[in-house]
């Protein structure tokens, strides 16, 4: 088996899928890239059993088809050192010895049998949809931070994709905060849903760009498949039932605060430095058109208070939040103005951006902390 | 022993009891030794037989009679006794049964912590008003840091006047010791008692401690005392003369601290605010029991009560500990880390789970206890899916009722019948927990 490929082209492709590689694999073969030559095409895969990423490179020069597993660290480190130059790979099919020849040198290493590499799952009876690269990237960015880490509730460690005839909804929650990101420009023929784990979403985020190009998505009840820019990602879904999120979003929120997002964010950030280092608790007190943000840490006698003017319609209210949640949410929104909708001090607060893309609908929910005094 | 006022001033012969003399170093001591000592002036005040004194204020007939305050049951221990009773060999921490045998004519009083707290607060208020920095180290003990005051008032005169004011206004006998560190002041108070005062001048701490029994050093409990005695040591002087290395070898880290204290070296500051690191509740039964249901009821009562204190003090706990002491004094405890909470249902469930894991021996239990530690200030983060709005509102309503009508105004049905689980006032007010004398080390 023999092929010639540009060092930079190969490096770029390998780097785009190398995120899948785990540092300590139970299966040693997973420390390798799987190289496969077929029809003058080089197909490289990397996998951690849960997620597999594959990329393709067109070759001009290859002799015959075959597979080999090449140690990933080894080849990545080597390729990084080359300026752009063609490399000739020669693989001995019986011993899996690999020889890499550059213009000035020869490098030999031992690979492994490509057949040992886990089979890449194929998707059967899949449903399909297409979504703009930019929209998917946005959805991932806005939801990923709100996912949970509780091992006892694995479904909440992922992002749920929910499809129906009208829209596509992405939901994430860790039981303290929740994000619902809805795309009105994507529809499916029938209602369905699946839960994507965190890692492949992070990887997807890395390969998407902010363009209008379409990402092809296929899914069944076991796996999901994404294809974009020559790169394919296939991953196992999280099995389980996602909590009924619609039921916990309060419907009646009569107290509505409208405020400049950046000034609220700056204020909360500043005040929260003075809050308790474990609970990060801040207090929001709204009366008239004045928002008071305060925090205290009794252990160190730290205290901060700040006053902001805002537009407010509703009753006076005093509500406590974990400031980290507020900061994360405000950071992930992009609009100039945000609405904070509240009902009672013990019920969820909703953050909704004002204006923005007409095809997207963003709702962020944060549970308060109990205030006793 | 006389209970009339008498002042012990062991060094008054040097000069006047106050002012300049305090800063006169004893030239016999190596200067380096003096430098090790703090240049501070610390007063330790201790209310004499505090519980008994309170009872006597309420019932003057008790004056001059042997009085015991403590548990009246068979399991009860003496938490305070009058000097009259001490003549019979009674001391605090002694089982009430034994005390009664030693002194059959003693009047035994159950004790009422609410009244003691009230009197204690009266004294605290006076000290607070007069002192620059004070530490309430227990219900009847105070440390006051008056370093630097000497230049203006004369420290000893000031302390004497403070003591007089407390006695005049509250009619409670109080003693004090004044010296350069908390340790020496406290030992001094012990020597001044009952109803006396003492001033151990700077430079003379070592000489003052030397002839005293090693038992007088705070920190030396029964076990350490026995160990010292088995080494043939009785007087603090011997410890002073011992090499530090030897103390460290015999008693470990504590040995170094004991040696320093014996030499009058103690740099611990007067801490005005006591940060509560944990809150706990425990109960020794009048009779050992194997009734698991009863045990669980008691634990539930404790958890419920402590959870209420947490919420009221704006605190959350992250570590729950359950302790069981069997009738053979085998004491086991088990703890668990949980997400920060102050909710009854989570805490009670955790306590029950720990108890089920813990109570494996089918043996009578003598004591059970619950402790919440890993405390942090803040409100409970409400969970989207696990908490219903009703429970949250229920807790707030229950707490409101309790704050208005008393802690026992609302409780769970299972805890209706449990008795003996004590109540505290706000445990997060910065004051030291009330620990009866017999449980102090």
PDB file of C-alpha atoms in Angstrom, chain B residues 151-350:
ATOM      1  CA  UNK B 151      -1.605  53.906  79.781  1.00  0.00           C
ATOM      2  CA  UNK B 152      -5.008  55.464  80.241  1.00  0.00           C
ATOM      3  CA  UNK B 153      -6.908  53.696  82.982  1.00  0.00           C
ATOM      4  CA  UNK B 154      -4.749  51.211  84.775  1.00  0.00           C
ATOM      5  CA  UNK B 155      -5.772  47.773  83.667  1.00  0.00           C
ATOM      6  CA  UNK B 156      -6.208  46.190  87.055  1.00  0.00           C
ATOM      7  CA  UNK B 157      -8.300  49.073  88.329  1.00  0.00           C
ATOM      8  CA  UNK B 158     -10.442  48.898  85.211  1.00  0.00           C
ATOM      9  CA  UNK B 159     -11.012  45.154  85.584  1.00  0.00           C
ATOM     10  CA  UNK B 160     -11.808  45.517  89.263  1.00  0.00           C
ATOM     11  CA  UNK B 161     -14.371  48.188  88.503  1.00  0.00           C
ATOM     12  CA  UNK B 162     -15.901  46.067  85.756  1.00  0.00           C
ATOM     13  CA  UNK B 163     -16.211  43.152  88.152  1.00  0.00           C
ATOM     14  CA  UNK B 164     -17.821  45.382  90.775  1.00  0.00           C
ATOM     15  CA  UNK B 165     -20.291  46.714  88.240  1.00  0.00           C
ATOM     16  CA  UNK B 166     -21.290  43.216  87.134  1.00  0.00           C
ATOM     17  CA  UNK B 167     -21.790  42.131  90.725  1.00  0.00           C
ATOM     18  CA  UNK B 168     -23.798  45.204  91.582  1.00  0.00           C
ATOM     19  CA  UNK B 169     -26.052  45.049  88.576  1.00  0.00           C
ATOM     20  CA  UNK B 170     -26.635  41.323  88.316  1.00  0.00           C
ATOM     21  CA  UNK B 171     -25.923  40.190  91.882  1.00  0.00           C
ATOM     22  CA  UNK B 172     -23.998  37.276  90.450  1.00  0.00           C
ATOM     23  CA  UNK B 173     -20.604  36.442  91.968  1.00  0.00           C
ATOM     24  CA  UNK B 174     -17.833  36.653  89.398  1.00  0.00           C
ATOM     25  CA  UNK B 175     -14.076  36.181  89.559  1.00  0.00           C
ATOM     26  CA  UNK B 176     -11.338  37.282  87.257  1.00  0.00           C
ATOM     27  CA  UNK B 177      -7.718  36.659  86.510  1.00  0.00           C
ATOM     28  CA  UNK B 178      -5.588  39.137  84.670  1.00  0.00           C
ATOM     29  CA  UNK B 179      -2.328  38.404  82.957  1.00  0.00           C
ATOM     30  CA  UNK B 180      -0.524  38.476  79.644  1.00  0.00           C
ATOM     31  CA  UNK B 181      -2.208  35.498  78.004  1.00  0.00           C
ATOM     32  CA  UNK B 182      -5.460  33.626  77.955  1.00  0.00           C
ATOM     33  CA  UNK B 183      -3.954  30.584  79.625  1.00  0.00           C
ATOM     34  CA  UNK B 184      -2.413  32.346  82.590  1.00  0.00           C
ATOM     35  CA  UNK B 185      -5.487  34.523  83.082  1.00  0.00           C
ATOM     36  CA  UNK B 186      -7.705  31.477  83.129  1.00  0.00           C
ATOM     37  CA  UNK B 187      -5.519  29.636  85.580  1.00  0.00           C
ATOM     38  CA  UNK B 188      -5.473  32.834  87.611  1.00  0.00           C
ATOM     39  CA  UNK B 189      -9.265  32.931  87.735  1.00  0.00           C
ATOM     40  CA  UNK B 190      -9.244  29.371  88.974  1.00  0.00           C
ATOM     41  CA  UNK B 191      -6.982  30.415  91.813  1.00  0.00           C
ATOM     42  CA  UNK B 192      -8.958  33.548  92.602  1.00  0.00           C
ATOM     43  CA  UNK B 193     -12.222  31.659  92.925  1.00  0.00           C
ATOM     44  CA  UNK B 194     -14.567  31.827  94.622  1.00  0.00           C
ATOM     45  CA  UNK B 195     -15.500  35.446  94.339  1.00  0.00           C
ATOM     46  CA  UNK B 196     -12.016  36.845  93.984  1.00  0.00           C
ATOM     47  CA  UNK B 197      -9.619  38.481  91.613  1.00  0.00           C
ATOM     48  CA  UNK B 198      -5.991  38.132  90.808  1.00  0.00           C
ATOM     49  CA  UNK B 199      -3.346  39.929  88.808  1.00  0.00           C
ATOM     50  CA  UNK B 200      -0.416  37.944  87.530  1.00  0.00           C
ATOM     51  CA  UNK B 201       2.118  40.483  86.427  1.00  0.00           C
ATOM     52  CA  UNK B 202       4.173  40.310  83.302  1.00  0.00           C
ATOM     53  CA  UNK B 203       7.323  38.339  83.880  1.00  0.00           C
ATOM     54  CA  UNK B 204       5.897  36.449  86.826  1.00  0.00           C
ATOM     55  CA  UNK B 205       3.662  34.075  84.928  1.00  0.00           C
ATOM     56  CA  UNK B 206       6.105  31.216  85.216  1.00  0.00           C
ATOM     57  CA  UNK B 207       6.615  31.692  88.903  1.00  0.00           C
ATOM     58  CA  UNK B 208       2.898  31.933  89.414  1.00  0.00           C
ATOM     59  CA  UNK B 209       2.221  28.665  87.612  1.00  0.00           C
ATOM     60  CA  UNK B 210       5.157  26.743  89.071  1.00  0.00           C
ATOM     61  CA  UNK B 211       3.694  25.593  92.393  1.00  0.00           C
ATOM     62  CA  UNK B 212       0.315  24.663  90.958  1.00  0.00           C
ATOM     63  CA  UNK B 213      -0.873  21.192  90.030  1.00  0.00           C
ATOM     64  CA  UNK B 214      -0.514  20.309  86.357  1.00  0.00           C
ATOM     65  CA  UNK B 215      -4.247  19.681  86.387  1.00  0.00           C
ATOM     66  CA  UNK B 216      -4.736  23.439  86.404  1.00  0.00           C
ATOM     67  CA  UNK B 217      -3.402  23.840  82.883  1.00  0.00           C
ATOM     68  CA  UNK B 218      -6.382  24.112  80.569  1.00  0.00           C
ATOM     69  CA  UNK B 219      -6.158  21.188  78.123  1.00  0.00           C
ATOM     70  CA  UNK B 220      -4.865  18.748  80.728  1.00  0.00           C
ATOM     71  CA  UNK B 221      -7.806  16.420  81.187  1.00  0.00           C
ATOM     72  CA  UNK B 222      -8.108  13.216  83.133  1.00  0.00           C
ATOM     73  CA  UNK B 223      -6.131  11.083  80.709  1.00  0.00           C
ATOM     74  CA  UNK B 224      -3.208  13.498  80.339  1.00  0.00           C
ATOM     75  CA  UNK B 225      -3.205  14.023  84.083  1.00  0.00           C
ATOM     76  CA  UNK B 226      -2.938  10.292  84.694  1.00  0.00           C
ATOM     77  CA  UNK B 227      -0.082  10.099  82.253  1.00  0.00           C
ATOM     78  CA  UNK B 228       1.748  12.903  84.013  1.00  0.00           C
ATOM     79  CA  UNK B 229       1.169  11.245  87.350  1.00  0.00           C
ATOM     80  CA  UNK B 230       2.464   7.951  86.080  1.00  0.00           C
ATOM     81  CA  UNK B 231       5.607   9.834  85.129  1.00  0.00           C
ATOM     82  CA  UNK B 232       5.762  11.124  88.677  1.00  0.00           C
ATOM     83  CA  UNK B 233       4.965  14.705  87.730  1.00  0.00           C
ATOM     84  CA  UNK B 234       2.603  16.711  89.847  1.00  0.00           C
ATOM     85  CA  UNK B 235       3.624  20.348  89.768  1.00  0.00           C
ATOM     86  CA  UNK B 236       3.710  22.638  86.755  1.00  0.00           C
ATOM     87  CA  UNK B 237       7.257  23.542  87.748  1.00  0.00           C
ATOM     88  CA  UNK B 238       8.410  20.066  86.746  1.00  0.00           C
ATOM     89  CA  UNK B 239       6.911  20.536  83.292  1.00  0.00           C
ATOM     90  CA  UNK B 240       8.572  23.928  83.019  1.00  0.00           C
ATOM     91  CA  UNK B 241      11.910  22.297  83.707  1.00  0.00           C
ATOM     92  CA  UNK B 242      11.361  19.415  81.305  1.00  0.00           C
ATOM     93  CA  UNK B 243      13.018  19.602  77.908  1.00  0.00           C
ATOM     94  CA  UNK B 244      10.551  20.408  75.145  1.00  0.00           C
ATOM     95  CA  UNK B 245      11.698  17.376  73.136  1.00  0.00           C
ATOM     96  CA  UNK B 246      10.676  15.020  75.921  1.00  0.00           C
ATOM     97  CA  UNK B 247       7.205  16.531  76.089  1.00  0.00           C
ATOM     98  CA  UNK B 248       6.862  16.169  72.364  1.00  0.00           C
ATOM     99  CA  UNK B 249       7.928  12.534  72.482  1.00  0.00           C
ATOM    100  CA  UNK B 250       5.454  11.650  75.215  1.00  0.00           C
ATOM    101  CA  UNK B 251       2.433  13.709  74.254  1.00  0.00           C
ATOM    102  CA  UNK B 252       3.037  14.451  70.593  1.00  0.00           C
ATOM    103  CA  UNK B 253       1.957  17.814  69.213  1.00  0.00           C
ATOM    104  CA  UNK B 254      -0.152  18.547  72.263  1.00  0.00           C
ATOM    105  CA  UNK B 255       2.909  18.119  74.414  1.00  0.00           C
ATOM    106  CA  UNK B 256       4.463  21.192  72.848  1.00  0.00           C
ATOM    107  CA  UNK B 257       1.337  23.218  73.501  1.00  0.00           C
ATOM    108  CA  UNK B 258       1.102  22.004  77.104  1.00  0.00           C
ATOM    109  CA  UNK B 259       4.754  22.834  77.663  1.00  0.00           C
ATOM    110  CA  UNK B 260       4.236  26.324  76.267  1.00  0.00           C
ATOM    111  CA  UNK B 261       1.202  26.856  78.423  1.00  0.00           C
ATOM    112  CA  UNK B 262       3.069  25.608  81.480  1.00  0.00           C
ATOM    113  CA  UNK B 263       5.665  28.261  80.740  1.00  0.00           C
ATOM    114  CA  UNK B 264       3.037  30.917  80.371  1.00  0.00           C
ATOM    115  CA  UNK B 265       3.515  31.181  76.616  1.00  0.00           C
ATOM    116  CA  UNK B 266       0.220  31.456  74.783  1.00  0.00           C
ATOM    117  CA  UNK B 267      -0.295  33.769  71.859  1.00  0.00           C
ATOM    118  CA  UNK B 268      -3.856  32.796  71.044  1.00  0.00           C
ATOM    119  CA  UNK B 269      -5.904  35.907  70.400  1.00  0.00           C
ATOM    120  CA  UNK B 270      -9.187  36.955  71.923  1.00  0.00           C
ATOM    121  CA  UNK B 271     -11.710  36.119  69.229  1.00  0.00           C
ATOM    122  CA  UNK B 272     -14.790  38.305  69.314  1.00  0.00           C
ATOM    123  CA  UNK B 273     -16.889  36.160  66.991  1.00  0.00           C
ATOM    124  CA  UNK B 274     -17.225  32.437  67.073  1.00  0.00           C
ATOM    125  CA  UNK B 275     -17.876  30.997  63.647  1.00  0.00           C
ATOM    126  CA  UNK B 276     -20.031  27.949  63.983  1.00  0.00           C
ATOM    127  CA  UNK B 277     -18.434  25.106  62.083  1.00  0.00           C
ATOM    128  CA  UNK B 278     -21.178  22.653  62.807  1.00  0.00           C
ATOM    129  CA  UNK B 279     -24.380  22.265  64.738  1.00  0.00           C
ATOM    130  CA  UNK B 280     -25.332  19.101  66.511  1.00  0.00           C
ATOM    131  CA  UNK B 281     -27.780  17.525  68.847  1.00  0.00           C
ATOM    132  CA  UNK B 282     -27.459  14.368  70.910  1.00  0.00           C
ATOM    133  CA  UNK B 283     -29.414  12.614  73.598  1.00  0.00           C
ATOM    134  CA  UNK B 284     -28.479  10.086  76.260  1.00  0.00           C
ATOM    135  CA  UNK B 285     -31.508   8.021  77.207  1.00  0.00           C
ATOM    136  CA  UNK B 286     -32.655   7.546  80.753  1.00  0.00           C
ATOM    137  CA  UNK B 287     -32.670   3.867  79.990  1.00  0.00           C
ATOM    138  CA  UNK B 288     -30.866   2.147  77.164  1.00  0.00           C
ATOM    139  CA  UNK B 289     -33.173   1.196  74.361  1.00  0.00           C
ATOM    140  CA  UNK B 290     -33.338  -1.152  71.428  1.00  0.00           C
ATOM    141  CA  UNK B 291     -36.571   0.323  70.124  1.00  0.00           C
ATOM    142  CA  UNK B 292     -35.528   1.265  66.592  1.00  0.00           C
ATOM    143  CA  UNK B 293     -38.707   3.165  65.986  1.00  0.00           C
ATOM    144  CA  UNK B 294     -38.101   5.328  69.000  1.00  0.00           C
ATOM    145  CA  UNK B 295     -34.500   5.904  67.975  1.00  0.00           C
ATOM    146  CA  UNK B 296     -35.626   6.979  64.541  1.00  0.00           C
ATOM    147  CA  UNK B 297     -38.215   9.290  65.996  1.00  0.00           C
ATOM    148  CA  UNK B 298     -35.581  10.944  68.115  1.00  0.00           C
ATOM    149  CA  UNK B 299     -33.195  11.310  65.186  1.00  0.00           C
ATOM    150  CA  UNK B 300     -35.979  12.782  63.073  1.00  0.00           C
ATOM    151  CA  UNK B 301     -36.743  15.286  65.813  1.00  0.00           C
ATOM    152  CA  UNK B 302     -33.084  16.277  65.947  1.00  0.00           C
ATOM    153  CA  UNK B 303     -32.745  16.587  62.182  1.00  0.00           C
ATOM    154  CA  UNK B 304     -35.925  18.630  61.969  1.00  0.00           C
ATOM    155  CA  UNK B 305     -34.788  20.951  64.709  1.00  0.00           C
ATOM    156  CA  UNK B 306     -31.287  21.424  63.349  1.00  0.00           C
ATOM    157  CA  UNK B 307     -32.626  22.023  59.831  1.00  0.00           C
ATOM    158  CA  UNK B 308     -34.794  24.780  61.242  1.00  0.00           C
ATOM    159  CA  UNK B 309     -31.742  26.394  62.862  1.00  0.00           C
ATOM    160  CA  UNK B 310     -29.891  26.176  59.571  1.00  0.00           C
ATOM    161  CA  UNK B 311     -32.643  27.904  57.636  1.00  0.00           C
ATOM    162  CA  UNK B 312     -33.066  30.511  60.322  1.00  0.00           C
ATOM    163  CA  UNK B 313     -29.351  31.228  60.318  1.00  0.00           C
ATOM    164  CA  UNK B 314     -29.202  31.406  56.508  1.00  0.00           C
ATOM    165  CA  UNK B 315     -26.931  28.370  56.406  1.00  0.00           C
ATOM    166  CA  UNK B 316     -26.665  25.214  54.364  1.00  0.00           C
ATOM    167  CA  UNK B 317     -25.000  21.981  55.333  1.00  0.00           C
ATOM    168  CA  UNK B 318     -23.054  19.556  53.183  1.00  0.00           C
ATOM    169  CA  UNK B 319     -21.993  16.890  55.694  1.00  0.00           C
ATOM    170  CA  UNK B 320     -24.376  14.864  57.797  1.00  0.00           C
ATOM    171  CA  UNK B 321     -23.079  12.717  60.657  1.00  0.00           C
ATOM    172  CA  UNK B 322     -25.044  10.255  62.762  1.00  0.00           C
ATOM    173  CA  UNK B 323     -23.637   8.840  65.997  1.00  0.00           C
ATOM    174  CA  UNK B 324     -24.801   5.848  68.010  1.00  0.00           C
ATOM    175  CA  UNK B 325     -23.345   4.902  71.385  1.00  0.00           C
ATOM    176  CA  UNK B 326     -24.185   1.387  72.476  1.00  0.00           C
ATOM    177  CA  UNK B 327     -24.735   0.418  76.082  1.00  0.00           C
ATOM    178  CA  UNK B 328     -21.170  -0.873  76.273  1.00  0.00           C
ATOM    179  CA  UNK B 329     -19.951   2.633  75.331  1.00  0.00           C
ATOM    180  CA  UNK B 330     -18.888   1.440  71.904  1.00  0.00           C
ATOM    181  CA  UNK B 331     -19.456   4.622  69.916  1.00  0.00           C
ATOM    182  CA  UNK B 332     -19.869   4.558  66.147  1.00  0.00           C
ATOM    183  CA  UNK B 333     -20.564   7.315  63.742  1.00  0.00           C
ATOM    184  CA  UNK B 334     -21.032   7.585  60.042  1.00  0.00           C
ATOM    185  CA  UNK B 335     -21.076  10.587  57.817  1.00  0.00           C
ATOM    186  CA  UNK B 336     -22.063  11.468  54.328  1.00  0.00           C
ATOM    187  CA  UNK B 337     -21.480  14.339  51.952  1.00  0.00           C
ATOM    188  CA  UNK B 338     -24.536  15.755  50.266  1.00  0.00           C
ATOM    189  CA  UNK B 339     -25.326  18.704  48.048  1.00  0.00           C
ATOM    190  CA  UNK B 340     -25.763  21.902  50.062  1.00  0.00           C
ATOM    191  CA  UNK B 341     -29.182  21.908  51.608  1.00  0.00           C
ATOM    192  CA  UNK B 342     -31.270  22.966  54.590  1.00  0.00           C
ATOM    193  CA  UNK B 343     -34.387  21.017  53.715  1.00  0.00           C
ATOM    194  CA  UNK B 344     -36.036  18.737  56.243  1.00  0.00           C
ATOM    195  CA  UNK B 345     -36.911  15.977  53.826  1.00  0.00           C
ATOM    196  CA  UNK B 346     -33.412  15.611  52.361  1.00  0.00           C
ATOM    197  CA  UNK B 347     -31.726  15.804  55.744  1.00  0.00           C
ATOM    198  CA  UNK B 348     -34.121  13.452  57.514  1.00  0.00           C
ATOM    199  CA  UNK B 349     -33.795  10.936  54.681  1.00  0.00           C
ATOM    200  CA  UNK B 350     -29.989  11.149  54.856  1.00  0.00           C
TER     201      UNK B 350
END
